[in-house]
CSV table of C-alpha atoms in Angstrom, one decimal:
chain,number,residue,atom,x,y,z
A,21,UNK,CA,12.4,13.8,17.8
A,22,UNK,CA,11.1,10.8,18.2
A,23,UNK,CA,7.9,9.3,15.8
A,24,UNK,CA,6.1,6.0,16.1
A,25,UNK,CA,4.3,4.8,13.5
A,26,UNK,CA,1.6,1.5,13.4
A,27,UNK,CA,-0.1,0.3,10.9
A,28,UNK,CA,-3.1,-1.4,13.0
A,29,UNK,CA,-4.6,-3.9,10.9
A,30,UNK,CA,-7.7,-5.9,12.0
A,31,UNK,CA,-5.4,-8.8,14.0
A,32,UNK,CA,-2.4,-7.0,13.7
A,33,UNK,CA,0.1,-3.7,14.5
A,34,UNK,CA,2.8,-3.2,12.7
A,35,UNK,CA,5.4,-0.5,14.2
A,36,UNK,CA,8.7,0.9,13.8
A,37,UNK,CA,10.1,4.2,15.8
A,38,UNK,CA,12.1,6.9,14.0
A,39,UNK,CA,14.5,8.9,15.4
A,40,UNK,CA,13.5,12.1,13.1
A,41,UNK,CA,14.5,14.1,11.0
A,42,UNK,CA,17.5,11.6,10.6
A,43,UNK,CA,14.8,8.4,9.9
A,44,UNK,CA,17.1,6.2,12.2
A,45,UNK,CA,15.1,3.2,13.1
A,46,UNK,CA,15.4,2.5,16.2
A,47,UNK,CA,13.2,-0.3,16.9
A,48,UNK,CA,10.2,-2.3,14.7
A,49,UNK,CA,8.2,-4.9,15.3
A,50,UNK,CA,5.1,-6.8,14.8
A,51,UNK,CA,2.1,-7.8,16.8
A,52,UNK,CA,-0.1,-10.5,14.6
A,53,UNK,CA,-2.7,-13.1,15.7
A,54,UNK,CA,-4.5,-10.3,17.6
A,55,UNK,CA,-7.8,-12.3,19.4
A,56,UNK,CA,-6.5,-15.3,18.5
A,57,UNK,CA,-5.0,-18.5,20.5
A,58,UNK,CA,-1.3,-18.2,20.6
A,59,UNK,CA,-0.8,-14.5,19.1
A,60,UNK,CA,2.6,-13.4,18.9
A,61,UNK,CA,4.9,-10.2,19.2
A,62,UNK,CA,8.6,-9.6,17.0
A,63,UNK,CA,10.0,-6.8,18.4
A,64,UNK,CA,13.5,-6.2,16.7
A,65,UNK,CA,16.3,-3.4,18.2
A,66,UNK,CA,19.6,-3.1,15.5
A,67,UNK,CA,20.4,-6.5,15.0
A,68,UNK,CA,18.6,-8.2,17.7
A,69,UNK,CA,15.3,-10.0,17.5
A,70,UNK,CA,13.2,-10.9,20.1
A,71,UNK,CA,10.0,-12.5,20.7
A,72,UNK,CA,7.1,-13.4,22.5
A,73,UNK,CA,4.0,-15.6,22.4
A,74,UNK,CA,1.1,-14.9,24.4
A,75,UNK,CA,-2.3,-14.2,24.9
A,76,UNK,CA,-3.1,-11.4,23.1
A,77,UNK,CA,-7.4,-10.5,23.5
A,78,UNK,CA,-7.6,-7.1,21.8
A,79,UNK,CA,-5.8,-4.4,20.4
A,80,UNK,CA,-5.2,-2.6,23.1
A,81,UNK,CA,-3.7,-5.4,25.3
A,82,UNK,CA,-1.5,-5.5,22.2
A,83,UNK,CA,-0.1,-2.0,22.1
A,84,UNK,CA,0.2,-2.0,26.0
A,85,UNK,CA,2.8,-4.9,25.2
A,86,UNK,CA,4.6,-2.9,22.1
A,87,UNK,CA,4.8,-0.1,25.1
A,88,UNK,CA,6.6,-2.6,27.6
A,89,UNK,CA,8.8,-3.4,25.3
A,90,UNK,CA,10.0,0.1,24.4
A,91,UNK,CA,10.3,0.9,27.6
A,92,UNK,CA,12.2,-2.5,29.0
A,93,UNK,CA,15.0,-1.7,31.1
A,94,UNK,CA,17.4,-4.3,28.7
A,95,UNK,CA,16.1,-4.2,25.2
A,96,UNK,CA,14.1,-0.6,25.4
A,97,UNK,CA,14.8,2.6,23.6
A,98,UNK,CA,12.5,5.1,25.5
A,99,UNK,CA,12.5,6.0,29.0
A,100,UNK,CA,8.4,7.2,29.1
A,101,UNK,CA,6.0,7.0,26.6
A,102,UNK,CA,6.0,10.6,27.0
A,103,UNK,CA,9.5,10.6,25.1
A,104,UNK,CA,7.3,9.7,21.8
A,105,UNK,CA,6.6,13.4,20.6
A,106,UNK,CA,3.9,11.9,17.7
A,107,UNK,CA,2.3,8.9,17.0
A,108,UNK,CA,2.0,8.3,13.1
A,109,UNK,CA,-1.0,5.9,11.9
A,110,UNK,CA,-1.6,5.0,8.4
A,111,UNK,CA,-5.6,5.2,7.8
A,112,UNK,CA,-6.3,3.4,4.5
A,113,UNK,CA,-9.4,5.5,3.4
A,114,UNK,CA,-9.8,9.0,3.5
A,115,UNK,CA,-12.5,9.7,1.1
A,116,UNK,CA,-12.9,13.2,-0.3
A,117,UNK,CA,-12.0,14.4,3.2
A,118,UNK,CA,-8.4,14.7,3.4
A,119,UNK,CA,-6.2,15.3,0.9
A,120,UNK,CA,-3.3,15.8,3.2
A,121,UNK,CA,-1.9,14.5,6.3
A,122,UNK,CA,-3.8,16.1,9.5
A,123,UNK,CA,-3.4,16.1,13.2
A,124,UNK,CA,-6.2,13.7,14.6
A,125,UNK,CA,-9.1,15.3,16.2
A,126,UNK,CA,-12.6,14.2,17.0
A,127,UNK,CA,-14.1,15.3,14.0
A,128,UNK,CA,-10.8,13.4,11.8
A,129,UNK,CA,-11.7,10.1,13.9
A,130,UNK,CA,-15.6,11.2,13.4
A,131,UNK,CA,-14.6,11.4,9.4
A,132,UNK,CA,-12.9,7.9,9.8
A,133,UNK,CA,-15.6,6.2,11.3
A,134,UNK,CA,-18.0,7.4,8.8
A,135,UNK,CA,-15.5,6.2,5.7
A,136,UNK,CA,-16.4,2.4,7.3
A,137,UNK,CA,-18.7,1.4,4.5
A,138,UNK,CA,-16.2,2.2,1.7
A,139,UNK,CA,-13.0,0.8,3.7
A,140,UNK,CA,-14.6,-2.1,6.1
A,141,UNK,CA,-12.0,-4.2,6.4
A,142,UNK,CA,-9.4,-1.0,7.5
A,143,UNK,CA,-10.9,1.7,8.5
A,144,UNK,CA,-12.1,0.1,11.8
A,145,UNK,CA,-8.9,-1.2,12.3
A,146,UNK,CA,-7.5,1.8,11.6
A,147,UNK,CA,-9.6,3.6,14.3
A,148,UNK,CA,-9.1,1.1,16.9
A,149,UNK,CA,-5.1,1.7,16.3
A,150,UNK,CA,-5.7,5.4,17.2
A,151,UNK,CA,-7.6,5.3,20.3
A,152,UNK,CA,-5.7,2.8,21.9
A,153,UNK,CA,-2.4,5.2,20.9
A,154,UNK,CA,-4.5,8.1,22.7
A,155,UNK,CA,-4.6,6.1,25.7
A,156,UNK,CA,-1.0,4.8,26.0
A,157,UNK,CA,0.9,7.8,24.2
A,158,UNK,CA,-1.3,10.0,26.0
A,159,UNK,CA,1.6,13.7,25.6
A,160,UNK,CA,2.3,12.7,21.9
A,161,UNK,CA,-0.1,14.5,18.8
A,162,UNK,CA,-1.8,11.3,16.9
A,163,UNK,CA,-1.5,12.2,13.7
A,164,UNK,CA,-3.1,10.6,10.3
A,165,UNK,CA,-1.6,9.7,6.8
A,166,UNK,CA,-4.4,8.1,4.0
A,167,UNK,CA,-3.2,5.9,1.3
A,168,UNK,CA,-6.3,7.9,-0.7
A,169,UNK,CA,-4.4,11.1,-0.4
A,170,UNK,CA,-1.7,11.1,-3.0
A,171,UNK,CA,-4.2,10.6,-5.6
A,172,UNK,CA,-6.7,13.5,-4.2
A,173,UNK,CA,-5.1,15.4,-7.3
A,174,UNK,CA,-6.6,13.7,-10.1
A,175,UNK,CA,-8.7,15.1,-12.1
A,176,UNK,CA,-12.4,14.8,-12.1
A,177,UNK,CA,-12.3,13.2,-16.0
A,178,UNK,CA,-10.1,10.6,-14.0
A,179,UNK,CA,-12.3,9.9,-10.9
A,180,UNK,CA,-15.3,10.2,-12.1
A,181,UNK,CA,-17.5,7.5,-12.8
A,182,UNK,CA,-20.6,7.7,-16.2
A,183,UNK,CA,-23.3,7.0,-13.6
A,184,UNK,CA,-25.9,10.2,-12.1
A,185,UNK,CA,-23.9,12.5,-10.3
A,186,UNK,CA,-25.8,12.6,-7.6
A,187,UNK,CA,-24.2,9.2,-6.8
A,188,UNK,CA,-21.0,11.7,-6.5
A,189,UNK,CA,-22.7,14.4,-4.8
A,190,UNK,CA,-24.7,12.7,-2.2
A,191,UNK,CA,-22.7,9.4,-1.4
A,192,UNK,CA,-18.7,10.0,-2.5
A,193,UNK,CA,-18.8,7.6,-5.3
A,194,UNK,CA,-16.3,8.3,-7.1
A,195,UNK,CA,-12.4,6.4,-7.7
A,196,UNK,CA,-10.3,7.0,-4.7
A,197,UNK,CA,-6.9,5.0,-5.1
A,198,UNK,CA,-4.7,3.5,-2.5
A,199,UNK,CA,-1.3,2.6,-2.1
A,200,UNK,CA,-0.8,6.3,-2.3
A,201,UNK,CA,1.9,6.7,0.8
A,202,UNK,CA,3.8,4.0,-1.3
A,203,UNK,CA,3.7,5.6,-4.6
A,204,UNK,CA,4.3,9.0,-3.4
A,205,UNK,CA,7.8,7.8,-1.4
A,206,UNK,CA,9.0,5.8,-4.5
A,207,UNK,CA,8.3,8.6,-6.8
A,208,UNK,CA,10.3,10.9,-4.9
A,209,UNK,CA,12.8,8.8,-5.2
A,210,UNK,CA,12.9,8.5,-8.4
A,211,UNK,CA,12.3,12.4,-9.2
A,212,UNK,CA,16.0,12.6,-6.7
A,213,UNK,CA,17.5,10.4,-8.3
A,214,UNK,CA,16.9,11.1,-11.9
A,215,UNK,CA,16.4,14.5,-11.3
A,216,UNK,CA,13.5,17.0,-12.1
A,217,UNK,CA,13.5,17.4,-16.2
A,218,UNK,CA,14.0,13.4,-16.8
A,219,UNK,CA,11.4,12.5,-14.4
A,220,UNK,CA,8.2,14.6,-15.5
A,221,UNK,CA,5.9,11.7,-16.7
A,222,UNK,CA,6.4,8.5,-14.5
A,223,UNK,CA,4.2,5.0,-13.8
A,224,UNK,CA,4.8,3.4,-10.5
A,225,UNK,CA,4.0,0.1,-10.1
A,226,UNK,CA,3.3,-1.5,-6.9
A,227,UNK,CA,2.7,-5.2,-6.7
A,228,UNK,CA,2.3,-6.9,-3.5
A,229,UNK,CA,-0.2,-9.2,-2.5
A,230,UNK,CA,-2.0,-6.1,-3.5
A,231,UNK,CA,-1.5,-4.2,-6.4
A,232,UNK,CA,-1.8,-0.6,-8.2
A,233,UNK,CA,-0.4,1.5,-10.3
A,234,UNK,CA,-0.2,5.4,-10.4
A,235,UNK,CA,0.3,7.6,-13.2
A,236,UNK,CA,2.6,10.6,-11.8
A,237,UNK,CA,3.1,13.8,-13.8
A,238,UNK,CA,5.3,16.2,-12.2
A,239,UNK,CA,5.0,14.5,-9.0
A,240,UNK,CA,1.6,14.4,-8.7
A,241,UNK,CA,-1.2,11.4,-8.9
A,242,UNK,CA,-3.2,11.7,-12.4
A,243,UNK,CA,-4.6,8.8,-12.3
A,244,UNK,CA,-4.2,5.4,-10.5
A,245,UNK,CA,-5.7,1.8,-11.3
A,246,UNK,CA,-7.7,1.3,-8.0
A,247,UNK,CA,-11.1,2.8,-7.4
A,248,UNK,CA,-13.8,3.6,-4.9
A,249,UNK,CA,-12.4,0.6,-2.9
A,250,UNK,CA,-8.9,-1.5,-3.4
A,251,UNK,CA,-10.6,-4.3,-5.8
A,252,UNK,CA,-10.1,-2.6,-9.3
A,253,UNK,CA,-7.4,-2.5,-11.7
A,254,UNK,CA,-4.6,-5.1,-11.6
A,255,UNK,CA,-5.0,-8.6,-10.9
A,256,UNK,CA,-3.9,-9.2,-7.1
A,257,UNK,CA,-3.1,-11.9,-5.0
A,258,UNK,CA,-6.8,-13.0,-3.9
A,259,UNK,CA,-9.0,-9.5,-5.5
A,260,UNK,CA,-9.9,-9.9,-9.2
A,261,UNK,CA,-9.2,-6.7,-10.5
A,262,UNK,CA,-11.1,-5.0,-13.5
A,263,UNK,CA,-13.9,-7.4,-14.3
A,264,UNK,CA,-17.1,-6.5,-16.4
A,265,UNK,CA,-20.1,-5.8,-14.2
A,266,UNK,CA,-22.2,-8.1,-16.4
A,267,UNK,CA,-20.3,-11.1,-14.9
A,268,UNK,CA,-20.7,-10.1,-11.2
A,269,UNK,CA,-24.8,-9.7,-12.6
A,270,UNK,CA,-24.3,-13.0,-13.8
A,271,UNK,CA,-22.6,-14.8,-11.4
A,272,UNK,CA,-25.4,-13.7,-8.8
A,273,UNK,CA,-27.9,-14.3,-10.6
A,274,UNK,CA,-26.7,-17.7,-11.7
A,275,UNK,CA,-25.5,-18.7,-8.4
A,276,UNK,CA,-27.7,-17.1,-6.2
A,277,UNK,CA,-25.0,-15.1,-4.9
A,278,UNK,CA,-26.1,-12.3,-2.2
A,279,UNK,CA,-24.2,-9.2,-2.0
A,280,UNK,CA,-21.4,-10.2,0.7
A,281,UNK,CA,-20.9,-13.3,-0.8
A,282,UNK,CA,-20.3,-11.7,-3.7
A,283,UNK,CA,-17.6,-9.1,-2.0
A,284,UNK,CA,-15.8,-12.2,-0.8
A,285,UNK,CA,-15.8,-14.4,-4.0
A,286,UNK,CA,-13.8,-11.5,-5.6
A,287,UNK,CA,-11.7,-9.8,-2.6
A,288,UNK,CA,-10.7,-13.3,-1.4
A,289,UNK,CA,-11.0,-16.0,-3.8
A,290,UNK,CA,-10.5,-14.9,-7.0
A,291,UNK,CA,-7.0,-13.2,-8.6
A,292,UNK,CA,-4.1,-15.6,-8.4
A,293,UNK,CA,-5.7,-17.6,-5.8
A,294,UNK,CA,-8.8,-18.2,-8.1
A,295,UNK,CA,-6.6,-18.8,-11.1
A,296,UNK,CA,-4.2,-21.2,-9.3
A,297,UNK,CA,-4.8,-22.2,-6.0
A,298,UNK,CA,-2.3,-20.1,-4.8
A,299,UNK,CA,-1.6,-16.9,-4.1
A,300,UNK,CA,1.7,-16.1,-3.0
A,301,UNK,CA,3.9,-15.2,-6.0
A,302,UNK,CA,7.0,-17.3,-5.1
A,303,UNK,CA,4.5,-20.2,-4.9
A,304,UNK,CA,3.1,-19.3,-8.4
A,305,UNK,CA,6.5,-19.0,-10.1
A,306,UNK,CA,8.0,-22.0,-9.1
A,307,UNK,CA,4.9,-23.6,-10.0
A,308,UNK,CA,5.1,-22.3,-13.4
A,309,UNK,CA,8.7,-23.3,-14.1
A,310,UNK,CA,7.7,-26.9,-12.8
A,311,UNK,CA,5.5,-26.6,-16.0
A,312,UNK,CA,2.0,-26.0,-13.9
A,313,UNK,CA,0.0,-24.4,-17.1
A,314,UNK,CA,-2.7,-22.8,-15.0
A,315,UNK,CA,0.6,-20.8,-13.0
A,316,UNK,CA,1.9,-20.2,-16.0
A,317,UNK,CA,-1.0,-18.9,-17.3
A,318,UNK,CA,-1.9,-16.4,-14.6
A,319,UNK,CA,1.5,-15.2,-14.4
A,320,UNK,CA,1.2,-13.5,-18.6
A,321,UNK,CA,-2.7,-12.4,-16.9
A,322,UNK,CA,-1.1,-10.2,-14.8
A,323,UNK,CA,1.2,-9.1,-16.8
A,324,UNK,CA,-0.3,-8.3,-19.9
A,325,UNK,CA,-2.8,-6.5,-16.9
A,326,UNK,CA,-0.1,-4.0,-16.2
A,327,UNK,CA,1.2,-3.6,-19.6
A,328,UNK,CA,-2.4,-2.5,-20.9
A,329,UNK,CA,-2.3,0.2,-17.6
A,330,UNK,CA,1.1,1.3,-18.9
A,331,UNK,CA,0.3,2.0,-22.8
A,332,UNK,CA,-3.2,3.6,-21.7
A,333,UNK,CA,-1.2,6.0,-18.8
A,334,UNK,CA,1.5,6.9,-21.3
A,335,UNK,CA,-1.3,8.5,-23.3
A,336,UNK,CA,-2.6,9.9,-20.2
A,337,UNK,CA,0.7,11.6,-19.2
A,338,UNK,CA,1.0,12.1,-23.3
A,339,UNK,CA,4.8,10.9,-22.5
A,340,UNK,CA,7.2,8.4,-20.6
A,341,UNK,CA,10.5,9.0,-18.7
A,342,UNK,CA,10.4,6.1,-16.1
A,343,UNK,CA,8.9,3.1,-14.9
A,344,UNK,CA,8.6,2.2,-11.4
A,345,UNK,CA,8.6,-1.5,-9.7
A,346,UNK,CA,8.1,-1.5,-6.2
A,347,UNK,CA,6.7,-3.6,-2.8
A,348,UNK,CA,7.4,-7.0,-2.2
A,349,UNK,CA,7.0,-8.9,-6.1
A,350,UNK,CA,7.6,-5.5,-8.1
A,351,UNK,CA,11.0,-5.5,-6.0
A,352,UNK,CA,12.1,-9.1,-5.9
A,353,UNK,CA,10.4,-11.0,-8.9
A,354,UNK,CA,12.2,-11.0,-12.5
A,355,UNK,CA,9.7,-13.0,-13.8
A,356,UNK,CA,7.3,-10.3,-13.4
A,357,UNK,CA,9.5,-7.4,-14.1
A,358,UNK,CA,10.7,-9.4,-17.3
A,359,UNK,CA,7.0,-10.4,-18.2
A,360,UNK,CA,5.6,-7.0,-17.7
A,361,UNK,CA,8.4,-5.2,-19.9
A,362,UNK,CA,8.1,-7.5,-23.1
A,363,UNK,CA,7.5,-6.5,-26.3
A,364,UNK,CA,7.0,-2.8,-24.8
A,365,UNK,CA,9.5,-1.3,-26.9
A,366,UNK,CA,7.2,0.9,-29.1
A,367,UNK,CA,7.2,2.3,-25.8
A,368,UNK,CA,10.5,2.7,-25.3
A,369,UNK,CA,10.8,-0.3,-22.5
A,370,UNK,CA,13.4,-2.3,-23.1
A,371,UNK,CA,14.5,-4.8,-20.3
A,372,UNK,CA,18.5,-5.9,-19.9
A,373,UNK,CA,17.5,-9.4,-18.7
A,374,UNK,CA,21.1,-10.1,-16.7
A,375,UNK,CA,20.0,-6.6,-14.6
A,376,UNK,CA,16.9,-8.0,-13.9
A,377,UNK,CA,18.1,-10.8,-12.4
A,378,UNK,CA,20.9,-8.4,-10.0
A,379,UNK,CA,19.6,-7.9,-6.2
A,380,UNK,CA,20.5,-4.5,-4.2
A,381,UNK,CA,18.4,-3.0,-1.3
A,382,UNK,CA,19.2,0.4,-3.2
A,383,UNK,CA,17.7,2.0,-5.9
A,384,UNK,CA,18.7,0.4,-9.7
A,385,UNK,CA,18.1,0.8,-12.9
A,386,UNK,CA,17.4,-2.2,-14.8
A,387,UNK,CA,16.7,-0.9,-18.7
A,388,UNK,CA,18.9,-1.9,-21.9
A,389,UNK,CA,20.9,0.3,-22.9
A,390,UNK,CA,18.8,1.3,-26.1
A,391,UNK,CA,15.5,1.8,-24.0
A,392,UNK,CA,14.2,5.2,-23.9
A,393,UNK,CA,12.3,5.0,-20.9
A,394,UNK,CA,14.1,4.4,-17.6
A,395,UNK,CA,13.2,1.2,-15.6
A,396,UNK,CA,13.5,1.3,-11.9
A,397,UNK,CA,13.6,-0.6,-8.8
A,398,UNK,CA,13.0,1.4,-5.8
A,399,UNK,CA,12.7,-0.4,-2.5
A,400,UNK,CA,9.1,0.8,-0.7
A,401,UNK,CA,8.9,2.4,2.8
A,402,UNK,CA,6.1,3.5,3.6
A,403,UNK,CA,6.8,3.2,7.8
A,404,UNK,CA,9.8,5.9,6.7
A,405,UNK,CA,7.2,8.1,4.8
A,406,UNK,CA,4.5,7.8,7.6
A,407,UNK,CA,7.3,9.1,9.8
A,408,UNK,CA,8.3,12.0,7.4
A,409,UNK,CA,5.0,13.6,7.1
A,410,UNK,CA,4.0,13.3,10.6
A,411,UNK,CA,7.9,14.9,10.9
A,412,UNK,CA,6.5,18.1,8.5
A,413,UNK,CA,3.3,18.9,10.2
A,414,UNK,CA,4.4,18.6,13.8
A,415,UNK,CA,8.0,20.0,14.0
């Protein structure tokens, strides 16, 4: 059976197509620059890689062109679009709605569009991505998978916000999460690979340019760092994480700042770009070991950032077996990994510094051996997981 998944973004669609249930890729590929001049297409097939600039107007002109070339005569691996059996999309917010993966209908696209005010900048996107797929794949089910939907298991003390609860009951204001598709897959993972009794009480830590972490108990979300949108909890690559109200007050009031701007000082100005100048984390370490203060500075932020989420989920979960590191800096940074695990060992972290510094595309361990808790490095996929719950509900 084969699955396509996109992740439409608002210039871009990311894709791969699974040959299920085996999760063979069989081709991936990237369409970025969407309504811009000169926007592009990768389109990889085993280990060839081929590309394309051209004019690209909308999304749909952009899937159209994913469709050519899957169906190209030469570098194709479909014969008819009607070969794709489902069409996976990942939807970034699902609200209180869905706390599962569904079969898209047009009261599920109807639910999307009215989740626009809490996920503007996806949502949309998200949308688009799915109409455009019911007009090209037009035989395959669309189905939907929410980063919100891991985390629909927390508990109300966890999600929950100390303000009138008719803000819960009338508007959905309440702590959602994200990143959910990739902590669910790496905690899976981790629950195979360490098995089921040494893997009750896990934190999984995903640090990309965005960042959250999730505390698991017996496999399911407790509680997670982000909130009603993905600006809370750790410090991220332009998004300020936790902050004090009084300061946003402040800063408004002081500045004249209107709502919007306000939104864009702290989703994409502050964090590591605010603190640095930069906000790519290879940027920001090498920075820091040049001896840039300010880098070196925002780098122990973050980090003591994650650690304070760690000791305050370990009370949460009232136990530890196993720390997660994963997306693109919690797999390939040490510096953060080494950071992030010092002076945890009341917890029962302890790092081994020369398996920190080892690369493998496979799962490692990466703990001393006198730490208590297990430290893992489990490589992300949330195309793969996409794939495998569309899989489940359709086969």
């Amino acid at each position: 059976m084969q699955i396509l998944v996109i992740n439409s973004g608002s210039s871009s669609i990311k894709f791969q197509l699974f040959n299920m249930p085996s999760q063979e890729v069989l081709c991936s590929g990237l369409v970025e620059r969407i309504g811009l001049e000169e926007a592009h297409i990768t389109y990889k097939k085993s280990s060839e890689k081929f590309s394309q600039t051209t004019n690209i107007p909308n999304h749909k002109i952009g899937l159209k062109l994913v469709a050519e070339y899957l169906l190209d005569t030469k570098i194709g691996v479909i014969n008819s679009t009607d070969d794709i059996i489902a069409v996976g999309h990942r939807v970034v917010h699902g609200g209180s709605s869905f706390s599962d993966t569904v079969e898209i209908t047009s009261e599920v696209k109807k639910e999307i569009e009215n989740l626009f005010s809490l996920a503007p900048l996806h949502n949309p996107a998200n949308l688009q991505g799915i109409e455009v797929a019911e007009e090209i794949f037009t035989k395959a089910k669309q189905v939907a998978v929410f980063d919100t939907a891991f985390h629909q298991s927390m508990p109300i003390e966890a999600y929950k916000y100390a303000i009138k609860s008719k803000y819960l009951e009338e508007h959905n204001i309440r702590a959602y999460g994200f990143h959910g598709t990739s902590h669910k897959y790496v905690s899976q993972q981790a629950i195979q690979y360490l098995g089921t009794e040494n893997s009750q009480n896990i934190i999984s830590i995903h640090l990309g340019n965005g960042g959250s972490i999730t505390a698991i108990k017996n496999g399911k979300s407790i509680d997670t760092s982000m909130g009603l949108a993905p600006l809370n909890g750790l410090i991220m690559g332009t998004r300020s994480g936790d902050i004090d109200p009084s300061a946003i007050f402040f800063l408004q009031e002081k500045l004249g700042l209107e709502g919007q701007k306000t939104s864009q000082l702290l989703n994409k100005e502050s964090g590591m770009l605010g603190l640095t100048g930069f906000s790519d984390m290879r940027d920001i370490t090498a920075a820091a070991e040049s001896g840039n203060t300010s880098c070196k500075e925002a780098l122990e932020m973050a980090a003591y950032r994650i650690k304070k989420y760690i000791g305050s989920y370990t009370a949460a979960l009232n136990g530890l077996d196993a720390i997660i590191f994963t997306a693109g800096i919690g797999e390939n940074s040490t510096v953060m990994r080494q950071l992030s695990c010092a002076n945890m060992n009341t917890f029962g972290i302890e790092l081994d510094n020369e398996k920190n510094i080892e690369r493998s595309g496979d799962i490692r361990e990466i703990q001393a051996s006198s730490s208590k808790v297990k430290i893992l490095v489990i490589p992300t996929d949330e195309e793969a997981e996409i794939a495998n719950q569309a899989f489940e509900l359709v086969k």
